[in-house]
Coordinates of C-alpha atoms and ligand atoms in Angstrom, one line a residue:
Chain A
X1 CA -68.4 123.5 -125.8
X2 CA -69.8 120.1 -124.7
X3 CA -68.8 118.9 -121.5
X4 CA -66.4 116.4 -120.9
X5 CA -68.7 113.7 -118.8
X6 CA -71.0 114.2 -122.0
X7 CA -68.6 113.9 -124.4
X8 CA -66.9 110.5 -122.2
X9 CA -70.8 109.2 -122.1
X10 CA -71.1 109.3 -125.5
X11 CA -68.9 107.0 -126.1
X12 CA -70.7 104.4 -124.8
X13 CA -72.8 102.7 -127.4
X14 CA -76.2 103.0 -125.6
X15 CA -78.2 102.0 -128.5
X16 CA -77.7 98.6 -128.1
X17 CA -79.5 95.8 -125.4
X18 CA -76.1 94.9 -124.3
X19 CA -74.5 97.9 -122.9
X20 CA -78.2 98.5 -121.0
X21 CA -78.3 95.2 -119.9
X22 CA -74.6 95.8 -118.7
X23 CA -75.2 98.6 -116.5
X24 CA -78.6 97.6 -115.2
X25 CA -77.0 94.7 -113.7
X26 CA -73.7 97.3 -112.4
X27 CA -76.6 100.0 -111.2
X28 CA -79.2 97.0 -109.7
X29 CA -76.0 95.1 -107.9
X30 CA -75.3 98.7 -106.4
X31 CA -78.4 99.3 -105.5
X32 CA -79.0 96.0 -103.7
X33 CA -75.3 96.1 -101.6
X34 CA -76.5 99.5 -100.4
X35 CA -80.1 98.0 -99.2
X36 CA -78.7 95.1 -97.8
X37 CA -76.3 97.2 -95.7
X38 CA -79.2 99.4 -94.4
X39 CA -81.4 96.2 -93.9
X40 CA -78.6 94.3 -91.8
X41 CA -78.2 98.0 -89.4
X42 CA -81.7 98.5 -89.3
X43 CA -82.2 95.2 -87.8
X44 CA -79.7 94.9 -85.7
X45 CA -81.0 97.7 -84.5
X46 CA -84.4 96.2 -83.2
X47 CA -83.6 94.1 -80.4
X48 CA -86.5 95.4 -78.3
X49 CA -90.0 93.9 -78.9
X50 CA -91.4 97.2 -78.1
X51 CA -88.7 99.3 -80.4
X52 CA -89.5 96.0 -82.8
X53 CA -93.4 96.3 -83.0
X54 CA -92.7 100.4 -83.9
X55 CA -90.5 100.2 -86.8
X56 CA -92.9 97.2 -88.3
X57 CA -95.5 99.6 -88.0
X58 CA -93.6 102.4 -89.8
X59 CA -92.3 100.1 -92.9
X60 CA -96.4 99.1 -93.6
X61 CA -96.7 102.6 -93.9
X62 CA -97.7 103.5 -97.9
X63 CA -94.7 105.4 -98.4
X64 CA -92.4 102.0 -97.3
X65 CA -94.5 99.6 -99.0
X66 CA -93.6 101.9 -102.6
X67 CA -90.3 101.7 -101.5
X68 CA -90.7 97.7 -101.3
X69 CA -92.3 97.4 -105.0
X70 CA -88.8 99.4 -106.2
X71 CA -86.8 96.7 -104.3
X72 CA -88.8 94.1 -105.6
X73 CA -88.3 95.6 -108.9
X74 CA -84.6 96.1 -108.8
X75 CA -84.5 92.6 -107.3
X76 CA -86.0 91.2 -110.2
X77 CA -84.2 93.1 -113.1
X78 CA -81.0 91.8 -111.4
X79 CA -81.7 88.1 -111.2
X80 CA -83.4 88.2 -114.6
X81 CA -81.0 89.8 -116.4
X82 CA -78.1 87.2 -114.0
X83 CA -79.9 84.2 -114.7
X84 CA -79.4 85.2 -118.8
X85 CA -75.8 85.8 -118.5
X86 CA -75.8 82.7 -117.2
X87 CA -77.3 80.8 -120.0
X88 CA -74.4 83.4 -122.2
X89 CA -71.7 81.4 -119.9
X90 CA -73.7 78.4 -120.8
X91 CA -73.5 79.4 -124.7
X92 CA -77.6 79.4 -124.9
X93 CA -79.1 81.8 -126.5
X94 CA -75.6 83.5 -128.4
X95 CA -77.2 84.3 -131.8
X96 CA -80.5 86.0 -130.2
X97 CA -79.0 88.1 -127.4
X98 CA -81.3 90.9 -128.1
X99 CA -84.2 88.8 -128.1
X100 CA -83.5 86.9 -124.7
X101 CA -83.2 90.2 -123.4
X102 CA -86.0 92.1 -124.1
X103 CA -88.8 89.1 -123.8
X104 CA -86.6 87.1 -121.2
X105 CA -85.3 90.1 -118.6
X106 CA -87.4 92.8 -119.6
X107 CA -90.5 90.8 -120.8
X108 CA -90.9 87.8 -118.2
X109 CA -89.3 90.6 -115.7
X110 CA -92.2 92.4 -116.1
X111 CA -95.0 90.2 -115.9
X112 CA -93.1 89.0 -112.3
X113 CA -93.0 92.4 -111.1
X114 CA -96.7 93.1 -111.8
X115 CA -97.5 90.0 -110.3
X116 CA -95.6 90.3 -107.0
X117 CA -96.7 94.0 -107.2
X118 CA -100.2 93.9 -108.0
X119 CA -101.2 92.5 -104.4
X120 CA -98.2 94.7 -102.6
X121 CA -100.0 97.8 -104.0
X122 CA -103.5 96.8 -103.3
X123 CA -103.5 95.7 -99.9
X124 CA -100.4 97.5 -98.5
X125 CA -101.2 100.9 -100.0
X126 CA -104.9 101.2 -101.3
X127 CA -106.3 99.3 -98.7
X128 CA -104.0 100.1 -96.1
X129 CA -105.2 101.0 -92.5
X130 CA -103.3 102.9 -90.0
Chain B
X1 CA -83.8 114.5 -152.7
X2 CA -84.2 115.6 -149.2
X3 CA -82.1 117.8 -146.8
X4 CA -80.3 117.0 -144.4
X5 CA -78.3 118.7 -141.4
X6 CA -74.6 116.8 -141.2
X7 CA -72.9 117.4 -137.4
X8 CA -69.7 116.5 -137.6
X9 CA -66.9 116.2 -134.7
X10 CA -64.0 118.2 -135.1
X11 CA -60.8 118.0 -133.7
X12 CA -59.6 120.3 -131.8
X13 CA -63.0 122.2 -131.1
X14 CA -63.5 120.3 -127.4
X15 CA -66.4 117.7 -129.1
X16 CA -68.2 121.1 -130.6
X17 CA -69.7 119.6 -134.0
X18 CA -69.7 121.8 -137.4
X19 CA -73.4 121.5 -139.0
X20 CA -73.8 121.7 -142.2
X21 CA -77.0 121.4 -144.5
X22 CA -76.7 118.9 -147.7
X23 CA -79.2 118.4 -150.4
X24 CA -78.7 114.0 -150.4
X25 CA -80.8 111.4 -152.5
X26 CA -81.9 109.0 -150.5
X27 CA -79.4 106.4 -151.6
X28 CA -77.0 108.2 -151.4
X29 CA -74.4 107.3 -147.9
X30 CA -73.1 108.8 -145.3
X31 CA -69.8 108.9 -147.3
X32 CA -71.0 110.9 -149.6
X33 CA -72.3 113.4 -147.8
X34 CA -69.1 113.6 -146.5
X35 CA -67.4 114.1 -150.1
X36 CA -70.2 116.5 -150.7
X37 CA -69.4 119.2 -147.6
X38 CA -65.4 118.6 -148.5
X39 CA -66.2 119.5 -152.2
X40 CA -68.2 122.3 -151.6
X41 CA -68.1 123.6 -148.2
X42 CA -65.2 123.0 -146.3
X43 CA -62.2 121.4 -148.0
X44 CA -60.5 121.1 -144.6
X45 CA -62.7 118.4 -143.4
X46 CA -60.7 115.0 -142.7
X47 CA -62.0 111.7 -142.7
X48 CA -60.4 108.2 -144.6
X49 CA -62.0 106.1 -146.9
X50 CA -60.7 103.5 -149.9
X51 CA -62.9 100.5 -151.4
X52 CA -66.8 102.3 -150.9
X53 CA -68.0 98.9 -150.7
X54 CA -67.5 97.7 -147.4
X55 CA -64.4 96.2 -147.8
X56 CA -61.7 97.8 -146.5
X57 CA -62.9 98.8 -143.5
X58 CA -61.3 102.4 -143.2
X59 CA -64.3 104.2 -143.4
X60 CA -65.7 103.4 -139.6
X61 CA -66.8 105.9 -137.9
X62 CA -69.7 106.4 -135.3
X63 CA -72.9 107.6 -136.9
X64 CA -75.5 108.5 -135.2
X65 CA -73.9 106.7 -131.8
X66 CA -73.2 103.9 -133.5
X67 CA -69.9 102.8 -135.5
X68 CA -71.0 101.8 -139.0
X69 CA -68.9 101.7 -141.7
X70 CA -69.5 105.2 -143.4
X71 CA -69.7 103.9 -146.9
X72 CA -72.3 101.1 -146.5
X73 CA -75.4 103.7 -144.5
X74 CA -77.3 105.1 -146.6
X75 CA -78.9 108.2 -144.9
X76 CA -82.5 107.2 -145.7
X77 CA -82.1 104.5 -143.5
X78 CA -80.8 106.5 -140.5
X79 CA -84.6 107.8 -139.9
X80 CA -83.2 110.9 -138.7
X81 CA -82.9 114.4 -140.8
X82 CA -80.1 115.0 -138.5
X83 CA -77.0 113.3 -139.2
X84 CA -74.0 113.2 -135.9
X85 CA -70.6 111.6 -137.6
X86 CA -67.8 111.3 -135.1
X87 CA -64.7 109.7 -134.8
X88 CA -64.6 106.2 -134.0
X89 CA -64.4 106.1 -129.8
X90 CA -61.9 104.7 -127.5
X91 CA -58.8 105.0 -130.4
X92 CA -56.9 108.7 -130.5
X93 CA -58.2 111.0 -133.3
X94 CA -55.8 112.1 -135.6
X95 CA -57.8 114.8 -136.9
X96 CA -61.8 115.3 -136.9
X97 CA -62.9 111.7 -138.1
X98 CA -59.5 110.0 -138.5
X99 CA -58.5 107.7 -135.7
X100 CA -55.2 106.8 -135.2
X101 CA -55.7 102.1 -135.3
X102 CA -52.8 101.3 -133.3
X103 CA -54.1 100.2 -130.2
X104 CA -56.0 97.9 -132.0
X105 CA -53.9 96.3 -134.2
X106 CA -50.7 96.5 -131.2
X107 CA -53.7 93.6 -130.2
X108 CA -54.2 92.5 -133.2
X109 CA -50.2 91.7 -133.4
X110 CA -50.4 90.2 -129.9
X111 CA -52.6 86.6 -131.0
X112 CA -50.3 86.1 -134.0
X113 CA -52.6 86.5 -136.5
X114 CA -50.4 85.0 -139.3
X115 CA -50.8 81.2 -140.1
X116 CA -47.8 79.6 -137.9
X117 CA -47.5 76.3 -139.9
X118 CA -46.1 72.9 -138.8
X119 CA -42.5 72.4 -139.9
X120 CA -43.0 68.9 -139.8
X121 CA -46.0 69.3 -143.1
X122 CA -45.2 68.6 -146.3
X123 CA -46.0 72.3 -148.1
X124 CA -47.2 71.7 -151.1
X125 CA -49.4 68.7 -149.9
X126 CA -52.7 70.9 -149.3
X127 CA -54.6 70.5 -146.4
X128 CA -58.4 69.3 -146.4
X129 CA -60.3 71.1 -144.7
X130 CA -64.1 69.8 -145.1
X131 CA -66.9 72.3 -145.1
X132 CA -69.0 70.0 -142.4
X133 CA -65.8 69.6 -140.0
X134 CA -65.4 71.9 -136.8
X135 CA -62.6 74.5 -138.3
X136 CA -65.4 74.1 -141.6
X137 CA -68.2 75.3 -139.7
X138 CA -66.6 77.6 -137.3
X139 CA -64.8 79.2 -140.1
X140 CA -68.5 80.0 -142.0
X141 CA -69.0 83.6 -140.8
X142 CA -65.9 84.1 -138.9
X143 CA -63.7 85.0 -141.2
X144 CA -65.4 87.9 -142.9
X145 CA -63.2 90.8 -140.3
X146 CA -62.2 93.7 -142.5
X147 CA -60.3 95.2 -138.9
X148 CA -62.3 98.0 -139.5
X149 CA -62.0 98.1 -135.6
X150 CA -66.1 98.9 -135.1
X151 CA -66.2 96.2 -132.4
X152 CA -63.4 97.4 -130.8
X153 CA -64.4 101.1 -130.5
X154 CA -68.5 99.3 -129.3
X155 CA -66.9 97.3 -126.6
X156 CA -66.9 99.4 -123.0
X157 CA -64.7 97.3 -122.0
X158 CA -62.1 98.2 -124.1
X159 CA -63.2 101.5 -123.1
X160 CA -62.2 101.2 -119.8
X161 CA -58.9 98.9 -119.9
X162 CA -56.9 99.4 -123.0
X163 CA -55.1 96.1 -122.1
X164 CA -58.1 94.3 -123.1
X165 CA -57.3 92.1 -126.4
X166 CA -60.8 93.1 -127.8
X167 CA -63.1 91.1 -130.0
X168 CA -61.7 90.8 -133.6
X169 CA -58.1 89.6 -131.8
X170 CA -60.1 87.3 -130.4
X171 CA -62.0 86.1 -133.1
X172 CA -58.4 86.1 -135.8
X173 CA -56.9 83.8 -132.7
X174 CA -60.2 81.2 -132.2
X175 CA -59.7 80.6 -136.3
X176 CA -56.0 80.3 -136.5
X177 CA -57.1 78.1 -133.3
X178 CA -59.1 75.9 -134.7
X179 CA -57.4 76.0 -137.9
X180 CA -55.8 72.4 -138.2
X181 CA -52.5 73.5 -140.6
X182 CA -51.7 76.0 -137.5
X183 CA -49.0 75.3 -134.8
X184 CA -48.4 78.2 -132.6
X185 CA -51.3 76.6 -130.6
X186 CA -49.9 77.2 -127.0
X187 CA -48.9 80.9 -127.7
X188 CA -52.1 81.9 -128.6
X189 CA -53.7 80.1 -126.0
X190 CA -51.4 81.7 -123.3
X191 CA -52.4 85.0 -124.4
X192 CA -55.7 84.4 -124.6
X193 CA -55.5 83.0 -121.1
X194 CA -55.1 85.8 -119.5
X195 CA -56.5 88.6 -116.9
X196 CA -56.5 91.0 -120.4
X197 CA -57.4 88.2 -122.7
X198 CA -60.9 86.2 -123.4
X199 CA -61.9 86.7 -119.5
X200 CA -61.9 90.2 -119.6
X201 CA -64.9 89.9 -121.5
X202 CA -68.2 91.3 -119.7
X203 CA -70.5 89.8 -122.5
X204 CA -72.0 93.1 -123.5
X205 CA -72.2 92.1 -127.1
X206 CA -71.3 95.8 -128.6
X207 CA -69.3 94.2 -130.8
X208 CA -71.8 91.8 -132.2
X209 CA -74.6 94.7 -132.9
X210 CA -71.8 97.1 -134.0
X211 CA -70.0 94.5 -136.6
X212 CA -70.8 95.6 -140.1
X213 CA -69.8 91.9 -141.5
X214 CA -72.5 90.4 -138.9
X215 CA -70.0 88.3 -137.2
X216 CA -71.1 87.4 -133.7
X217 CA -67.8 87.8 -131.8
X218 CA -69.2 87.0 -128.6
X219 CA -69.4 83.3 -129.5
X220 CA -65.8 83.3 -130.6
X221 CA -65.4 84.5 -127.4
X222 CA -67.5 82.3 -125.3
X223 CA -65.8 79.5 -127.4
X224 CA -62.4 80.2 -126.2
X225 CA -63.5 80.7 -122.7
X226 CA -64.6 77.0 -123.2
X227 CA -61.9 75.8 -124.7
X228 CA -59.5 76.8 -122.5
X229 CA -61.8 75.2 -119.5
X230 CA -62.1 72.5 -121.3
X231 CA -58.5 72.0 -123.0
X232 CA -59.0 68.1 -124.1
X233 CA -62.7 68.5 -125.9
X234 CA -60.4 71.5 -127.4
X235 CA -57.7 68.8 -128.6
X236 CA -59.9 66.6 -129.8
X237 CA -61.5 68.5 -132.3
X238 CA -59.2 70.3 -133.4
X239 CA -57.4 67.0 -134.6
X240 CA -60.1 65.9 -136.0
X241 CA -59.2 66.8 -139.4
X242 CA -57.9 64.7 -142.4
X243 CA -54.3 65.5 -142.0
X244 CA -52.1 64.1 -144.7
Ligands
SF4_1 S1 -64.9 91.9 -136.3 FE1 -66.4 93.1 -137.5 S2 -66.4 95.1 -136.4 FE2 -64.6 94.0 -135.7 S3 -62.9 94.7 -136.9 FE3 -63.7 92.9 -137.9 S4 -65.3 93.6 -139.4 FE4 -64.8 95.3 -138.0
FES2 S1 -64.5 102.7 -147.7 FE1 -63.9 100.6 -147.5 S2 -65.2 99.9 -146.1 FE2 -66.0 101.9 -146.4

């Protein structure tokens, strides 16, 4: 027997750009109201310098700085992929959906994250000094 | 010839798929290996058919994930040795690959997909409708649908809100739309303005990878979107035709 979240998954047509693209953005825009929530609490938070200066010393910590290349990541997939439904709205790029996502999102996505990641990695965790 | 392993969904079996191995040329389709296991294997096994040449549109069913019209893949070019056929998704299976098409043609109905002509036009004058005007061009491609109901059962959106008109409704109404003989212009474009109609659309474009005649229903969509934000560019070209 094949369980029924398996069998309601399935018929989701995963094979094609658009339903990924679809719930990247869904999974990214989740992922980003969750972060924004924490970020606002944390903050507020931190009204004392001394409590302040602590926690900025715990978020250069390796382990935070990863965690800020995945936000940068997820930040980037979602305005990548928002800016081309955008252009949909617009009507550019109707007859080569598949191609403006995969070089446009995924492609130019990527090259931005490794850029913007590239430096976070090397001096925030390789090179980082307690 | 090659062999193949055939998983198909049936009915009443909580999604549990029957296998069955098949000796297939490599031209041979997905429809007939379906033949082949009711001919010699199990004469209980359901699924509809009619033309074989992708023109009917009763064949569609997903393969392999995708909905494909049954007679038109060939299982060579599948890539797989393994072969999943199930009933098209978000429709209510008869029995093992036989969807009842209501819900897509109760939509269907809904956009009056008949021609609705102008009382006031002389019948037998026919109307000339150039290949380089707007209905000309928008028409190239367009009108192609066979309501196999492939888009429909791609679309997640559908999938989640049956009250969605879906993509081939959408794309019959843009062409009787633009289609300059027409005169139930309003109607349509009432229903098509509407929480269920063309804005329900999340641009996922399912329905353009999943239609077997190519059409790319998205733009029909993203057309009507436009024109109904734009009503008076609408208008315009839509009267743009020699009208005698
Ligand atoms: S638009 Fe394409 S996929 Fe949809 S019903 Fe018509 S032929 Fe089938
Ligand atoms: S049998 Fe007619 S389209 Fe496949």
């Amino acid at each position: 027997m094949t369980s029924a979240i398996s069998l309601t998954i399935r018929k989701y047509s995963w094979k094609y750009a658009g339903n990924l693209a679809f719930w990247i953005q869904r999974l990214t825009g989740l992922g980003l109201v969750f972060y924004l929530i924490l970020h606002v609490h944390t903050i507020h938070d931190l009204r004392d310098p001394a409590k302040f200066d602590a926690a900025l010393a715990t978020f250069s910590k390796p382990f935070f700085k990863l965690g800020e290349i995945f936000l940068l990541a997820t930040v980037i997939l979602h305005a990548m992929n928002g800016i081309r439904l955008t252009m949909v709205d617009m009507g550019v790029g109707l007859t080569k959906q598949r191609q403006v996502f995969w070089y446009f999102t995924i492609g130019l996505g990527a090259a931005l994250l490794i850029a913007g990641a590239l430096p976070m990695f090397i001096y925030g965790i390789l090179r980082h000094q307690p | 010839m090659a062999t193949y392993q055939i998983r198909v969904a049936r009915s009443g079996s909580d999604g549990a798929t029957d296998s069955f191995t098949v000796e297939l040329d490599h031209r041979m389709t997905v429809l007939d290996a379906l033949f082949l296991i009711q001919r010699e294997q199990d004469p209980t096994l359901s699924f509809r058919c009619s033309c074989r040449v992708g023109m009917c549109g009763t064949c569609a069913m997903r393969i392999n994930w995708q909905p494909r019209l049954a007679c038109q893949t060939r299982v060579l070019t599948l890539k797989a040795d393994t072969i999943v056929v199930e009933p098209l998704a978000h429709l209510p299976v008869m029995k093992d690959l036989v969807v009842a098409m209501d819900p897509f043609f109760e939509q269907w109905k809904r956009v009056k997909p008949a021609l609705h002509p102008d009382p006031k036009r002389d019948p037998k004058k026919l109307a000339v409708v150039p290949p380089t005007s707007e209905f000309g061009k928008q028409a190239q491609g367009k009108r192609d649908c066979i309501t196999c109901g492939a888009c429909y059962a791609a679309c997640g959106i559908v999938g989640s809100n049956e009250e969605y008109l879906g993509p081939a409704a959408i794309n019959k109404a843009m062409l009787r739309l633009m289609d300059p003989r027409d005169n139930a212009v309003d109607e349509r474009l009432e229903e098509l303005n509407d929480e269920n109609g063309v804005w329900r659309c999340h641009t996922q474009f399912n329905c353009v990878a999943a239609c077997p005649k190519g059409i790319n229903l998205t733009d029909s969509i993203m057309k009507m979107k436009r024109s109904l934000l734009f009503p008076k560019k609408f208008h315009d070209k839509r009267n743009f035709v020699d009208n005698p």
